Amino acid sequence: MPHLRPGAAAPARPGVLLPRRELAAGWTLMVLIAVLAWAVTVGQSRRMAVEPGTMGMAPPLFLALWVVMMAAMMLPSVAPVAITWVRAIGRHSAGPARVLRITGFVSGYLLAWTAFGLLVYGVLAVTGRLVGGSPAAARWIGAGAFLLAGLQQFGPLKRICLRHCRNPMFQLARYARYRRWAKDLRVGAHHGLYCVGCCWGLMIVLIPLGVMNVAAMAAVAGVIFLEKLWWRGPWLARAVGVAFLVLAVLAPFQGWLLPGLQEAPMGDMDMDMGPAR
């Protein structure tokens, strides 16, 4: 039986990327950040009604809230890749340089989701105008969103990106050959784009369900986590795709499935304005 020198760390088991202690510390940090992001998201959702369109937010405010939402929903599922890359950073840098490199990686990842958030903002603005002009359009917009999401779950882009997110080690080895300039920013952005490619269909169902619908966000976040980390994740992706296609068929006839495309009651819109005088 091999003996370890006093103070030496136990080697990682085969198939485990990091020692248990480092995994536990990394997961704890990622979960804490996600919990804080969820707290901000839930707090903001209580001040806003679930309604179509951009909910009166200007692009900068929407994107700021969107980034917080993405941190809440995505960080737990991206934790294995992030922890592995951060450990690699720690081997080659220390002190302020390490902090800058980690910041670059996280910024690159969130930059990819920010770009997607800008697209979502444009879609929300258009849907808000359409629903405002013709409330009946909500049913078909919702059906279209569910249809796109369902088809995405079976498409080649989903398959390729999900495979990358579930088995990123080949790509991480490739990242090691990147040139030093903005390396970590590029790595984070590249991995973030794979996540966008994998999860954009799941995100667009928030348009009919409500962008500030916390229950819907939590359900989507749970699906993303299981798709990426559960051994039956690909099977789950297909099952969710079937569910979305069923919702696409039902949406034109069941308006209650589309809370995010229903105009908020006047009482909800005025709830933060105090009693009328």
PDB file of C-alpha atoms in Angstrom:
ATOM      1  CA  MET A   1       0.000   0.000   0.000  1.00  0.00           C
ATOM      2  CA  PRO A   2       1.582   3.333  -1.009  1.00  0.00           C
ATOM      3  CA  HIS A   3       2.345   5.851   1.709  1.00  0.00           C
ATOM      4  CA  LEU A   4       1.981   9.602   1.419  1.00  0.00           C
ATOM      5  CA  ARG A   5       4.505  11.993   2.815  1.00  0.00           C
ATOM      6  CA  PRO A   6       3.272  13.995   5.814  1.00  0.00           C
ATOM      7  CA  GLY A   7       1.342  17.022   4.618  1.00  0.00           C
ATOM      8  CA  ALA A   8       1.024  15.734   1.050  1.00  0.00           C
ATOM      9  CA  ALA A   9      -2.385  15.997  -0.539  1.00  0.00           C
ATOM     10  CA  ALA A  10      -4.148  12.797  -1.454  1.00  0.00           C
ATOM     11  CA  PRO A  11      -4.183  12.246  -5.200  1.00  0.00           C
ATOM     12  CA  ALA A  12      -7.438  12.565  -7.041  1.00  0.00           C
ATOM     13  CA  ARG A  13      -9.191   9.352  -7.964  1.00  0.00           C
ATOM     14  CA  PRO A  14      -9.150   8.282 -11.618  1.00  0.00           C
ATOM     15  CA  GLY A  15     -11.799  10.197 -13.520  1.00  0.00           C
ATOM     16  CA  VAL A  16     -11.938  12.964 -10.910  1.00  0.00           C
ATOM     17  CA  LEU A  17     -10.517  16.228 -12.181  1.00  0.00           C
ATOM     18  CA  LEU A  18      -9.689  17.762  -8.817  1.00  0.00           C
ATOM     19  CA  PRO A  19      -9.023  16.592  -5.250  1.00  0.00           C
ATOM     20  CA  ARG A  20     -12.131  16.483  -3.107  1.00  0.00           C
ATOM     21  CA  ARG A  21     -11.069  19.420  -0.951  1.00  0.00           C
ATOM     22  CA  GLU A  22     -10.616  21.716  -3.941  1.00  0.00           C
ATOM     23  CA  LEU A  23     -13.854  20.520  -5.499  1.00  0.00           C
ATOM     24  CA  ALA A  24     -15.732  21.201  -2.272  1.00  0.00           C
ATOM     25  CA  ALA A  25     -14.252  24.686  -1.923  1.00  0.00           C
ATOM     26  CA  GLY A  26     -14.991  25.536  -5.546  1.00  0.00           C
ATOM     27  CA  TRP A  27     -18.538  24.242  -5.406  1.00  0.00           C
ATOM     28  CA  THR A  28     -19.174  26.129  -2.169  1.00  0.00           C
ATOM     29  CA  LEU A  29     -18.032  29.393  -3.723  1.00  0.00           C
ATOM     30  CA  MET A  30     -20.090  28.896  -6.884  1.00  0.00           C
ATOM     31  CA  VAL A  31     -23.192  27.986  -4.900  1.00  0.00           C
ATOM     32  CA  LEU A  32     -22.790  31.023  -2.649  1.00  0.00           C
ATOM     33  CA  ILE A  33     -22.525  33.333  -5.654  1.00  0.00           C
ATOM     34  CA  ALA A  34     -25.571  31.684  -7.214  1.00  0.00           C
ATOM     35  CA  VAL A  35     -27.541  32.039  -3.964  1.00  0.00           C
ATOM     36  CA  LEU A  36     -26.708  35.743  -3.783  1.00  0.00           C
ATOM     37  CA  ALA A  37     -27.743  36.160  -7.411  1.00  0.00           C
ATOM     38  CA  TRP A  38     -31.010  34.334  -6.709  1.00  0.00           C
ATOM     39  CA  ALA A  39     -31.649  36.620  -3.735  1.00  0.00           C
ATOM     40  CA  VAL A  40     -31.230  39.704  -5.922  1.00  0.00           C
ATOM     41  CA  THR A  41     -33.399  38.191  -8.662  1.00  0.00           C
ATOM     42  CA  VAL A  42     -36.207  37.218  -6.293  1.00  0.00           C
ATOM     43  CA  GLY A  43     -36.099  40.619  -4.625  1.00  0.00           C
ATOM     44  CA  GLN A  44     -36.366  42.373  -7.969  1.00  0.00           C
ATOM     45  CA  SER A  45     -39.162  40.084  -9.164  1.00  0.00           C
ATOM     46  CA  ARG A  46     -41.305  41.106  -6.195  1.00  0.00           C
ATOM     47  CA  ARG A  47     -41.197  44.697  -7.406  1.00  0.00           C
ATOM     48  CA  MET A  48     -42.198  43.818 -10.954  1.00  0.00           C
ATOM     49  CA  ALA A  49     -45.287  42.270 -12.477  1.00  0.00           C
ATOM     50  CA  VAL A  50     -45.011  39.350 -14.890  1.00  0.00           C
ATOM     51  CA  GLU A  51     -46.123  40.916 -18.161  1.00  0.00           C
ATOM     52  CA  PRO A  52     -45.197  41.029 -21.850  1.00  0.00           C
ATOM     53  CA  GLY A  53     -42.461  43.203 -23.265  1.00  0.00           C
ATOM     54  CA  THR A  54     -39.465  44.728 -21.548  1.00  0.00           C
ATOM     55  CA  MET A  55     -41.464  45.618 -18.408  1.00  0.00           C
ATOM     56  CA  GLY A  56     -40.519  49.255 -18.798  1.00  0.00           C
ATOM     57  CA  MET A  57     -36.788  48.627 -18.426  1.00  0.00           C
ATOM     58  CA  ALA A  58     -34.196  50.427 -20.515  1.00  0.00           C
ATOM     59  CA  PRO A  59     -31.537  48.193 -22.120  1.00  0.00           C
ATOM     60  CA  PRO A  60     -28.791  48.898 -19.525  1.00  0.00           C
ATOM     61  CA  LEU A  61     -31.069  48.035 -16.598  1.00  0.00           C
ATOM     62  CA  PHE A  62     -32.420  44.952 -18.343  1.00  0.00           C
ATOM     63  CA  LEU A  63     -28.930  43.697 -19.194  1.00  0.00           C
ATOM     64  CA  ALA A  64     -27.727  44.256 -15.631  1.00  0.00           C
ATOM     65  CA  LEU A  65     -30.641  42.227 -14.291  1.00  0.00           C
ATOM     66  CA  TRP A  66     -30.155  39.633 -17.028  1.00  0.00           C
ATOM     67  CA  VAL A  67     -26.513  39.092 -16.030  1.00  0.00           C
ATOM     68  CA  VAL A  68     -27.569  38.559 -12.413  1.00  0.00           C
ATOM     69  CA  MET A  69     -30.218  36.087 -13.578  1.00  0.00           C
ATOM     70  CA  MET A  70     -27.666  34.198 -15.655  1.00  0.00           C
ATOM     71  CA  ALA A  71     -25.308  34.016 -12.684  1.00  0.00           C
ATOM     72  CA  ALA A  72     -28.130  32.544 -10.615  1.00  0.00           C
ATOM     73  CA  MET A  73     -29.268  30.057 -13.243  1.00  0.00           C
ATOM     74  CA  MET A  74     -26.004  29.043 -14.923  1.00  0.00           C
ATOM     75  CA  LEU A  75     -23.191  29.090 -12.359  1.00  0.00           C
ATOM     76  CA  PRO A  76     -24.091  25.789 -10.664  1.00  0.00           C
ATOM     77  CA  SER A  77     -24.085  23.944 -13.993  1.00  0.00           C
ATOM     78  CA  VAL A  78     -20.841  25.543 -15.192  1.00  0.00           C
ATOM     79  CA  ALA A  79     -19.049  24.971 -11.884  1.00  0.00           C
ATOM     80  CA  PRO A  80     -16.996  21.893 -12.945  1.00  0.00           C
ATOM     81  CA  VAL A  81     -15.472  23.682 -15.938  1.00  0.00           C
ATOM     82  CA  ALA A  82     -14.959  26.931 -14.063  1.00  0.00           C
ATOM     83  CA  ILE A  83     -13.298  25.230 -11.097  1.00  0.00           C
ATOM     84  CA  THR A  84     -10.970  23.248 -13.353  1.00  0.00           C
ATOM     85  CA  TRP A  85      -9.896  26.309 -15.326  1.00  0.00           C
ATOM     86  CA  VAL A  86      -9.457  28.428 -12.209  1.00  0.00           C
ATOM     87  CA  ARG A  87      -7.201  25.748 -10.740  1.00  0.00           C
ATOM     88  CA  ALA A  88      -5.151  25.792 -13.936  1.00  0.00           C
ATOM     89  CA  ILE A  89      -4.853  29.561 -13.572  1.00  0.00           C
ATOM     90  CA  GLY A  90      -3.658  29.103 -10.005  1.00  0.00           C
ATOM     91  CA  ARG A  91      -0.781  26.921 -11.156  1.00  0.00           C
ATOM     92  CA  HIS A  92       0.707  29.670 -13.322  1.00  0.00           C
ATOM     93  CA  SER A  93      -0.123  32.876 -11.476  1.00  0.00           C
ATOM     94  CA  ALA A  94      -0.579  34.245  -7.991  1.00  0.00           C
ATOM     95  CA  GLY A  95      -1.799  37.322  -6.174  1.00  0.00           C
ATOM     96  CA  PRO A  96      -3.271  40.156  -8.274  1.00  0.00           C
ATOM     97  CA  ALA A  97      -2.406  38.374 -11.520  1.00  0.00           C
ATOM     98  CA  ARG A  98      -4.510  35.382 -10.504  1.00  0.00           C
ATOM     99  CA  VAL A  99      -7.437  37.620  -9.554  1.00  0.00           C
ATOM    100  CA  LEU A 100      -7.235  39.398 -12.901  1.00  0.00           C
ATOM    101  CA  ARG A 101      -7.174  36.119 -14.805  1.00  0.00           C
ATOM    102  CA  ILE A 102     -10.147  34.701 -12.913  1.00  0.00           C
ATOM    103  CA  THR A 103     -12.029  37.957 -13.467  1.00  0.00           C
ATOM    104  CA  GLY A 104     -11.251  37.700 -17.168  1.00  0.00           C
ATOM    105  CA  PHE A 105     -12.641  34.165 -17.385  1.00  0.00           C
ATOM    106  CA  VAL A 106     -15.876  35.019 -15.558  1.00  0.00           C
ATOM    107  CA  SER A 107     -16.269  38.251 -17.535  1.00  0.00           C
ATOM    108  CA  GLY A 108     -15.873  36.402 -20.817  1.00  0.00           C
ATOM    109  CA  TYR A 109     -18.488  33.836 -19.829  1.00  0.00           C
ATOM    110  CA  LEU A 110     -20.991  36.490 -18.800  1.00  0.00           C
ATOM    111  CA  LEU A 111     -20.161  38.534 -21.907  1.00  0.00           C
ATOM    112  CA  ALA A 112     -21.525  35.728 -24.072  1.00  0.00           C
ATOM    113  CA  TRP A 113     -24.760  35.704 -22.089  1.00  0.00           C
ATOM    114  CA  THR A 114     -24.934  39.504 -22.144  1.00  0.00           C
ATOM    115  CA  ALA A 115     -24.841  39.439 -25.943  1.00  0.00           C
ATOM    116  CA  PHE A 116     -27.672  36.915 -25.933  1.00  0.00           C
ATOM    117  CA  GLY A 117     -29.531  39.084 -23.415  1.00  0.00           C
ATOM    118  CA  LEU A 118     -29.394  42.000 -25.836  1.00  0.00           C
ATOM    119  CA  LEU A 119     -31.080  39.797 -28.433  1.00  0.00           C
ATOM    120  CA  VAL A 120     -33.683  38.740 -25.872  1.00  0.00           C
ATOM    121  CA  TYR A 121     -34.374  42.392 -25.080  1.00  0.00           C
ATOM    122  CA  GLY A 122     -35.094  43.081 -28.742  1.00  0.00           C
ATOM    123  CA  VAL A 123     -37.430  40.089 -28.955  1.00  0.00           C
ATOM    124  CA  LEU A 124     -39.246  41.191 -25.800  1.00  0.00           C
ATOM    125  CA  ALA A 125     -39.677  44.696 -27.187  1.00  0.00           C
ATOM    126  CA  VAL A 126     -41.247  43.310 -30.366  1.00  0.00           C
ATOM    127  CA  THR A 127     -43.513  40.868 -28.538  1.00  0.00           C
ATOM    128  CA  GLY A 128     -44.628  43.620 -26.180  1.00  0.00           C
ATOM    129  CA  ARG A 129     -45.724  45.766 -29.111  1.00  0.00           C
ATOM    130  CA  LEU A 130     -47.469  42.855 -30.818  1.00  0.00           C
ATOM    131  CA  VAL A 131     -49.384  41.836 -27.719  1.00  0.00           C
ATOM    132  CA  GLY A 132     -50.224  45.454 -26.937  1.00  0.00           C
ATOM    133  CA  GLY A 133     -51.669  45.900 -30.418  1.00  0.00           C
ATOM    134  CA  SER A 134     -53.482  42.563 -30.508  1.00  0.00           C
ATOM    135  CA  PRO A 135     -53.822  40.533 -27.286  1.00  0.00           C
ATOM    136  CA  ALA A 136     -54.857  37.501 -29.343  1.00  0.00           C
ATOM    137  CA  ALA A 137     -51.333  37.416 -30.794  1.00  0.00           C
ATOM    138  CA  ALA A 138     -50.042  36.255 -27.411  1.00  0.00           C
ATOM    139  CA  ARG A 139     -51.281  32.708 -27.999  1.00  0.00           C
ATOM    140  CA  TRP A 140     -49.423  32.358 -31.274  1.00  0.00           C
ATOM    141  CA  ILE A 141     -46.276  34.022 -29.980  1.00  0.00           C
ATOM    142  CA  GLY A 142     -46.291  31.612 -27.061  1.00  0.00           C
ATOM    143  CA  ALA A 143     -46.894  28.647 -29.332  1.00  0.00           C
ATOM    144  CA  GLY A 144     -44.023  29.754 -31.558  1.00  0.00           C
ATOM    145  CA  ALA A 145     -41.658  30.116 -28.606  1.00  0.00           C
ATOM    146  CA  PHE A 146     -42.496  26.642 -27.306  1.00  0.00           C
ATOM    147  CA  LEU A 147     -42.168  25.203 -30.810  1.00  0.00           C
ATOM    148  CA  LEU A 148     -38.704  26.727 -31.300  1.00  0.00           C
ATOM    149  CA  ALA A 149     -37.610  25.545 -27.880  1.00  0.00           C
ATOM    150  CA  GLY A 150     -38.889  22.035 -28.536  1.00  0.00           C
ATOM    151  CA  LEU A 151     -37.184  21.756 -31.910  1.00  0.00           C
ATOM    152  CA  GLN A 152     -33.939  23.103 -30.443  1.00  0.00           C
ATOM    153  CA  GLN A 153     -33.882  20.246 -27.935  1.00  0.00           C
ATOM    154  CA  PHE A 154     -33.615  17.768 -30.835  1.00  0.00           C
ATOM    155  CA  GLY A 155     -31.376  19.818 -33.137  1.00  0.00           C
ATOM    156  CA  PRO A 156     -27.699  19.299 -34.005  1.00  0.00           C
ATOM    157  CA  LEU A 157     -26.626  22.540 -32.308  1.00  0.00           C
ATOM    158  CA  LYS A 158     -28.085  21.325 -29.024  1.00  0.00           C
ATOM    159  CA  ARG A 159     -26.387  17.960 -29.386  1.00  0.00           C
ATOM    160  CA  ILE A 160     -22.957  19.427 -30.161  1.00  0.00           C
ATOM    161  CA  CYS A 161     -23.063  22.108 -27.481  1.00  0.00           C
ATOM    162  CA  LEU A 162     -24.460  19.789 -24.818  1.00  0.00           C
ATOM    163  CA  ARG A 163     -21.713  17.277 -25.562  1.00  0.00           C
ATOM    164  CA  HIS A 164     -19.132  20.035 -25.089  1.00  0.00           C
ATOM    165  CA  CYS A 165     -20.703  21.194 -21.824  1.00  0.00           C
ATOM    166  CA  ARG A 166     -20.856  17.639 -20.473  1.00  0.00           C
ATOM    167  CA  ASN A 167     -17.319  16.673 -21.564  1.00  0.00           C
ATOM    168  CA  PRO A 168     -15.251  19.860 -21.812  1.00  0.00           C
ATOM    169  CA  MET A 169     -11.787  18.428 -21.147  1.00  0.00           C
ATOM    170  CA  PHE A 170     -10.758  18.230 -24.810  1.00  0.00           C
ATOM    171  CA  GLN A 171     -11.705  21.862 -25.256  1.00  0.00           C
ATOM    172  CA  LEU A 172      -9.916  22.878 -22.060  1.00  0.00           C
ATOM    173  CA  ALA A 173      -6.745  21.262 -23.393  1.00  0.00           C
ATOM    174  CA  ARG A 174      -7.193  23.246 -26.590  1.00  0.00           C
ATOM    175  CA  TYR A 175      -7.611  26.452 -24.596  1.00  0.00           C
ATOM    176  CA  ALA A 176      -4.168  25.889 -23.100  1.00  0.00           C
ATOM    177  CA  ARG A 177      -2.692  26.649 -26.539  1.00  0.00           C
ATOM    178  CA  TYR A 178      -4.345  30.063 -26.774  1.00  0.00           C
ATOM    179  CA  ARG A 179      -2.000  33.034 -26.879  1.00  0.00           C
ATOM    180  CA  ARG A 180      -1.623  34.921 -23.626  1.00  0.00           C
ATOM    181  CA  TRP A 181      -3.334  38.153 -24.735  1.00  0.00           C
ATOM    182  CA  ALA A 182      -6.833  38.175 -23.193  1.00  0.00           C
ATOM    183  CA  LYS A 183      -6.570  34.398 -22.975  1.00  0.00           C
ATOM    184  CA  ASP A 184      -8.916  33.946 -20.026  1.00  0.00           C
ATOM    185  CA  LEU A 185     -11.477  36.376 -21.407  1.00  0.00           C
ATOM    186  CA  ARG A 186     -11.500  34.416 -24.674  1.00  0.00           C
ATOM    187  CA  VAL A 187     -11.752  31.078 -22.874  1.00  0.00           C
ATOM    188  CA  GLY A 188     -14.704  32.292 -20.813  1.00  0.00           C
ATOM    189  CA  ALA A 189     -16.442  33.771 -23.852  1.00  0.00           C
ATOM    190  CA  HIS A 190     -15.857  30.641 -25.931  1.00  0.00           C
ATOM    191  CA  HIS A 191     -17.276  28.354 -23.273  1.00  0.00           C
ATOM    192  CA  GLY A 192     -20.107  30.824 -22.711  1.00  0.00           C
ATOM    193  CA  LEU A 193     -21.039  30.638 -26.387  1.00  0.00           C
ATOM    194  CA  TYR A 194     -21.273  26.862 -26.118  1.00  0.00           C
ATOM    195  CA  CYS A 195     -23.594  27.333 -23.137  1.00  0.00           C
ATOM    196  CA  VAL A 196     -25.723  29.776 -25.117  1.00  0.00           C
ATOM    197  CA  GLY A 197     -25.885  27.308 -28.000  1.00  0.00           C
ATOM    198  CA  CYS A 198     -26.926  24.578 -25.604  1.00  0.00           C
ATOM    199  CA  CYS A 199     -29.481  26.536 -23.582  1.00  0.00           C
ATOM    200  CA  TRP A 200     -30.987  29.277 -25.762  1.00  0.00           C
ATOM    201  CA  GLY A 201     -34.096  27.200 -26.381  1.00  0.00           C
ATOM    202  CA  LEU A 202     -34.640  26.752 -22.669  1.00  0.00           C
ATOM    203  CA  MET A 203     -34.232  30.483 -22.138  1.00  0.00           C
ATOM    204  CA  ILE A 204     -36.763  31.580 -24.738  1.00  0.00           C
ATOM    205  CA  VAL A 205     -39.563  29.729 -22.957  1.00  0.00           C
ATOM    206  CA  LEU A 206     -39.257  32.502 -20.373  1.00  0.00           C
ATOM    207  CA  ILE A 207     -40.903  34.786 -22.937  1.00  0.00           C
ATOM    208  CA  PRO A 208     -44.298  33.039 -22.678  1.00  0.00           C
ATOM    209  CA  LEU A 209     -43.773  31.965 -19.063  1.00  0.00           C
ATOM    210  CA  GLY A 210     -42.486  35.338 -17.872  1.00  0.00           C
ATOM    211  CA  VAL A 211     -38.933  36.637 -17.733  1.00  0.00           C
ATOM    212  CA  MET A 212     -39.439  37.584 -14.076  1.00  0.00           C
ATOM    213  CA  ASN A 213     -41.346  34.403 -13.239  1.00  0.00           C
ATOM    214  CA  VAL A 214     -39.133  32.987 -10.480  1.00  0.00           C
ATOM    215  CA  ALA A 215     -40.768  29.556 -10.546  1.00  0.00           C
ATOM    216  CA  ALA A 216     -40.151  29.266 -14.293  1.00  0.00           C
ATOM    217  CA  MET A 217     -36.548  30.439 -13.879  1.00  0.00           C
ATOM    218  CA  ALA A 218     -35.935  27.857 -11.165  1.00  0.00           C
ATOM    219  CA  ALA A 219     -37.423  25.085 -13.314  1.00  0.00           C
ATOM    220  CA  VAL A 220     -35.280  26.061 -16.309  1.00  0.00           C
ATOM    221  CA  ALA A 221     -32.174  26.272 -14.113  1.00  0.00           C
ATOM    222  CA  GLY A 222     -32.906  22.794 -12.771  1.00  0.00           C
ATOM    223  CA  VAL A 223     -33.253  21.368 -16.275  1.00  0.00           C
ATOM    224  CA  ILE A 224     -29.973  22.997 -17.347  1.00  0.00           C
ATOM    225  CA  PHE A 225     -28.161  21.602 -14.308  1.00  0.00           C
ATOM    226  CA  LEU A 226     -29.443  18.075 -14.889  1.00  0.00           C
ATOM    227  CA  GLU A 227     -28.835  18.146 -18.641  1.00  0.00           C
ATOM    228  CA  LYS A 228     -25.187  19.015 -18.096  1.00  0.00           C
ATOM    229  CA  LEU A 229     -24.322  16.996 -15.007  1.00  0.00           C
ATOM    230  CA  TRP A 230     -26.741  14.055 -14.779  1.00  0.00           C
ATOM    231  CA  TRP A 231     -25.672  10.889 -16.561  1.00  0.00           C
ATOM    232  CA  ARG A 232     -29.057  10.814 -18.307  1.00  0.00           C
ATOM    233  CA  GLY A 233     -28.870  14.460 -19.291  1.00  0.00           C
ATOM    234  CA  PRO A 234     -29.250  13.857 -23.062  1.00  0.00           C
ATOM    235  CA  TRP A 235     -32.330  11.734 -22.413  1.00  0.00           C
ATOM    236  CA  LEU A 236     -33.768  14.504 -20.242  1.00  0.00           C
ATOM    237  CA  ALA A 237     -33.115  17.043 -23.014  1.00  0.00           C
ATOM    238  CA  ARG A 238     -35.248  15.020 -25.414  1.00  0.00           C
ATOM    239  CA  ALA A 239     -38.003  14.544 -22.834  1.00  0.00           C
ATOM    240  CA  VAL A 240     -38.109  18.286 -22.204  1.00  0.00           C
ATOM    241  CA  GLY A 241     -38.236  18.837 -25.960  1.00  0.00           C
ATOM    242  CA  VAL A 242     -41.320  16.639 -26.198  1.00  0.00           C
ATOM    243  CA  ALA A 243     -42.934  18.598 -23.355  1.00  0.00           C
ATOM    244  CA  PHE A 244     -42.272  21.891 -25.145  1.00  0.00           C
ATOM    245  CA  LEU A 245     -43.807  20.572 -28.362  1.00  0.00           C
ATOM    246  CA  VAL A 246     -46.912  19.536 -26.438  1.00  0.00           C
ATOM    247  CA  LEU A 247     -47.106  23.023 -24.923  1.00  0.00           C
ATOM    248  CA  ALA A 248     -46.783  24.501 -28.414  1.00  0.00           C
ATOM    249  CA  VAL A 249     -49.898  22.586 -29.452  1.00  0.00           C
ATOM    250  CA  LEU A 250     -51.840  23.583 -26.332  1.00  0.00           C
ATOM    251  CA  ALA A 251     -50.779  27.235 -26.101  1.00  0.00           C
ATOM    252  CA  PRO A 252     -53.208  28.653 -28.717  1.00  0.00           C
ATOM    253  CA  PHE A 253     -56.119  27.166 -26.777  1.00  0.00           C
ATOM    254  CA  GLN A 254     -54.928  27.482 -23.166  1.00  0.00           C
ATOM    255  CA  GLY A 255     -54.046  31.069 -22.358  1.00  0.00           C
ATOM    256  CA  TRP A 256     -53.148  30.224 -18.754  1.00  0.00           C
ATOM    257  CA  LEU A 257     -49.984  28.579 -20.084  1.00  0.00           C
ATOM    258  CA  LEU A 258     -48.711  32.019 -21.130  1.00  0.00           C
ATOM    259  CA  PRO A 259     -48.506  34.209 -18.010  1.00  0.00           C
ATOM    260  CA  GLY A 260     -45.607  36.165 -19.481  1.00  0.00           C
ATOM    261  CA  LEU A 261     -47.744  37.309 -22.410  1.00  0.00           C
ATOM    262  CA  GLN A 262     -50.757  38.442 -20.403  1.00  0.00           C
ATOM    263  CA  GLU A 263     -51.194  42.107 -19.564  1.00  0.00           C
ATOM    264  CA  ALA A 264     -50.760  42.713 -15.838  1.00  0.00           C
ATOM    265  CA  PRO A 265     -53.907  43.808 -13.973  1.00  0.00           C
ATOM    266  CA  MET A 266     -54.000  47.481 -13.084  1.00  0.00           C
ATOM    267  CA  GLY A 267     -53.878  46.615  -9.396  1.00  0.00           C
ATOM    268  CA  ASP A 268     -50.536  44.867  -9.865  1.00  0.00           C
ATOM    269  CA  MET A 269     -49.145  47.711 -11.924  1.00  0.00           C
ATOM    270  CA  ASP A 270     -49.969  50.204  -9.185  1.00  0.00           C
ATOM    271  CA  MET A 271     -48.980  48.061  -6.209  1.00  0.00           C
ATOM    272  CA  ASP A 272     -45.794  50.030  -5.537  1.00  0.00           C
ATOM    273  CA  MET A 273     -47.395  53.417  -6.014  1.00  0.00           C
ATOM    274  CA  GLY A 274     -49.246  53.438  -2.702  1.00  0.00           C
ATOM    275  CA  PRO A 275     -52.953  54.064  -2.108  1.00  0.00           C
ATOM    276  CA  ALA A 276     -54.746  56.394  -4.454  1.00  0.00           C
ATOM    277  CA  ARG A 277     -55.575  59.812  -3.103  1.00  0.00           C
TER     278      ARG A 277
END
